[in-house]
């Protein structure tokens, strides 16, 4: 029995030939995502806007309009009602002005109305967040996200070269922007758990980017004479099998979680699944292509003066002759 | 040293680390009742967050302005007593509390310095900087202005919150038997977590109010008809009783609740339940004086302007210990004792965040999560095995060990697993898969270049390690930043991520390398099927 090989050995796909198309597509998507975020905004969870939310399981299926009419009689402003299954909904309302007493009253108001109208209703989850705390949660989440991205970029600059740092930062920006666009588009609830999902996506995407970058760095040291286009293409092709296997195993795991997992993590898993796709794409096209524009050259790692000594090294030049990828060099 | 070169001590150290970490995860899977008798070191378990196990999470915020205000009022008292009592007496006037400062005028200009000196003795140092908790200045030659310093207010707030935390804990969990968590967060917040609690309304009612306990004499001269209409004689007030109806009590406080040191349910000489209360020295003396003068008259126990009980004074109580008997059951006596004991919150607390997850939802999440997690792991394992054959088996071993090691280390630190924590778990499992994929792909590549199995494996581990290292360092960076700057759920994610990175590199690289090296040395294969 032979092991499964999803990607044949020695692939030779000219990825960077399509870099302008891919980059335009990426930029278009980023702009569209930012526009979506600006126009539609997020369906922010109460973590971020404050308010209260109760999750109710009814003994029998209920009509949303019917329920809304009953909640409206409380006069607490507009309630957002979301249905998970025929007899499971969440009801979200603003926190009333007038401090804690009013808030308590409002919360028990919803409970008693629901309990009276639908006997046997069970409350799965009750949440309330005040405006002050929600502002703090929002700013601390944003800070954590922003600083983490910055810290990572600095590390990559330190370990690789400045072009790589900027490339990684741009790739992260690309992934975060698209994921946010996805949430603006679908209006899935955006809460603190989703921030954790975005962080996970950043983690995966970065992993991908670093693997490709590491190979570029290695090849830059090995093949001093190769032009940069071919070198980037070669590096992407060499890591392609790994990219496919890793992404596929994650997609398998996440699909299972999406179908069988608890519905509290549905939005979370959906975001991650999307993020794997975006992240894989960005590490191949965005992060590698941007190196070209930032004028990454063969001298980026080994100064030009080293050339004579370098050429004597066996690995530097010798493998080129035998390398099947030789054909990739125009 | 070559990557596949494993000295004997390293083999032992690797296995020992794995076995020990995994063993620590075991108690978490055994019901608590069964592990109760085990030694403490075998009782390590990770906790489930309230979003998974069900229960109430409440975030309380102290009103710091309230602390500052009551401190200023205390200072007002101090100023008046010090100036009046001290020798010589200093005449003051025009006492005013404005803009958070207290100021007064010393009538005799020559005594201003003495007044300042006397007050300064009442302040104390804060921290190590030598700063005092109050700033005392003289204005317009005879006006003394006393302003709380920021350090002083901060320290007072800190102390008030420590007390408030203890009071909150005592109120929620008077017997100390429940699994409640009451901890301070930041400078002015307290987090309360009660697993399993379904309806937090009662809890909030218990926490939300600043209880004020007082003992006052009942006004027997009041006309019951007048009292029922809410009118009380001069010097008295009408208060509602817990069991319904109204009662008139003297305005003057007999003993304040601050002077109560203990209260507990007991049995009187007839075997009927009663409540024993104890006062401190000063409270005991006051109580003795009042009870001597008022034998056979009732006094009222008042909590937050509501009369809990109005027992009769049967005899003078001189020792500072009294027993309250009435028509109590063991339960109602206990209830009263708790109310008396839980004392007064030093600062008003308000609920700023609340989240309650029903146990059904939590249990459902766990059940579905476990099923989905198992199926997902099996699917990935199968995929790894058909892709990398023998090396896929090693990867699988690493994945399983990684999972248990994460849980084991979380158990050692008593960490809490939350929903975002599971996300972190998924990410690290992903990272562990990726580390192995990187290595295996590299071995494939090196073998395709014509290297022999031993050399191909060695190169595979060596070359792949660099990317694995860089990728994981960046994850460590983000985990540390998230833990430092993030809030609740993000921290839960960061903790698992940080632990998982270490274990996934250890299992994905070191552990599989150990297995591969062992196999290569034993079998010396001509070719690796990978």
CSV table of N, CA and C in Angstrom, one decimal, chain A residues 18 28 43 49 53 60 64 67 103 107 124 147 172 174 212 231 235 261 267 284 291 309 325:
chain,number,residue,atom,x,y,z
A,18,UNK,N,0.2,34.9,-12.0
A,18,UNK,CA,-1.2,35.5,-11.8
A,18,UNK,C,-1.2,36.5,-10.7
A,28,UNK,N,-9.5,44.3,-4.1
A,28,UNK,CA,-10.9,44.5,-4.3
A,28,UNK,C,-11.7,44.0,-3.1
A,43,UNK,N,-23.2,43.2,13.5
A,43,UNK,CA,-24.3,42.8,14.4
A,43,UNK,C,-23.6,42.6,15.8
A,49,UNK,N,-21.8,46.3,22.9
A,49,UNK,CA,-22.7,47.5,22.9
A,49,UNK,C,-23.5,47.6,24.2
A,53,UNK,N,-29.5,40.0,27.1
A,53,UNK,CA,-29.9,38.9,26.1
A,53,UNK,C,-30.4,37.8,27.0
A,60,UNK,N,-42.9,24.3,22.9
A,60,UNK,CA,-43.4,24.0,21.6
A,60,UNK,C,-42.9,25.1,20.7
A,64,UNK,N,-42.3,34.0,15.7
A,64,UNK,CA,-41.4,35.1,16.1
A,64,UNK,C,-42.2,36.4,16.3
A,67,UNK,N,-44.2,36.4,19.4
A,67,UNK,CA,-43.3,36.7,20.5
A,67,UNK,C,-42.9,38.1,20.6
A,103,UNK,N,-32.8,48.2,35.2
A,103,UNK,CA,-32.3,47.0,34.5
A,103,UNK,C,-32.8,45.7,35.0
A,107,UNK,N,-35.2,43.0,33.1
A,107,UNK,CA,-34.9,41.6,32.9
A,107,UNK,C,-36.0,40.7,33.4
A,124,UNK,N,-32.2,29.4,29.0
A,124,UNK,CA,-30.9,28.7,28.9
A,124,UNK,C,-29.7,29.7,29.3
A,147,UNK,N,-2.0,45.1,19.0
A,147,UNK,CA,-0.7,44.9,19.5
A,147,UNK,C,-0.1,43.5,19.1
A,172,UNK,N,-1.7,39.7,7.3
A,172,UNK,CA,-2.6,39.6,8.5
A,172,UNK,C,-3.7,40.6,8.4
A,174,UNK,N,-4.9,41.7,5.6
A,174,UNK,CA,-5.8,41.2,4.6
A,174,UNK,C,-6.8,40.1,5.2
A,212,UNK,N,6.1,29.4,4.2
A,212,UNK,CA,6.5,29.9,2.9
A,212,UNK,C,7.7,30.8,3.0
A,231,UNK,N,12.4,32.0,-8.0
A,231,UNK,CA,12.7,31.5,-6.6
A,231,UNK,C,11.5,31.5,-5.7
A,235,UNK,N,9.7,28.2,-4.2
A,235,UNK,CA,9.4,28.0,-2.8
A,235,UNK,C,8.0,27.7,-2.5
A,261,UNK,N,-20.8,19.9,16.2
A,261,UNK,CA,-20.5,20.6,17.4
A,261,UNK,C,-21.7,21.4,18.0
A,267,UNK,N,-20.9,30.1,14.9
A,267,UNK,CA,-20.3,31.3,14.2
A,267,UNK,C,-18.8,31.3,14.3
A,284,UNK,N,0.0,32.4,0.1
A,284,UNK,CA,0.6,32.1,-1.2
A,284,UNK,C,0.7,33.4,-2.1
A,291,UNK,N,6.6,40.6,-1.5
A,291,UNK,CA,8.0,40.6,-1.4
A,291,UNK,C,8.6,41.2,-2.7
A,309,UNK,N,33.0,33.4,-1.7
A,309,UNK,CA,33.1,32.3,-0.7
A,309,UNK,C,31.8,31.4,-0.9
A,325,UNK,N,13.2,21.2,-10.9
A,325,UNK,CA,12.5,22.5,-11.0
A,325,UNK,C,13.2,23.5,-11.9
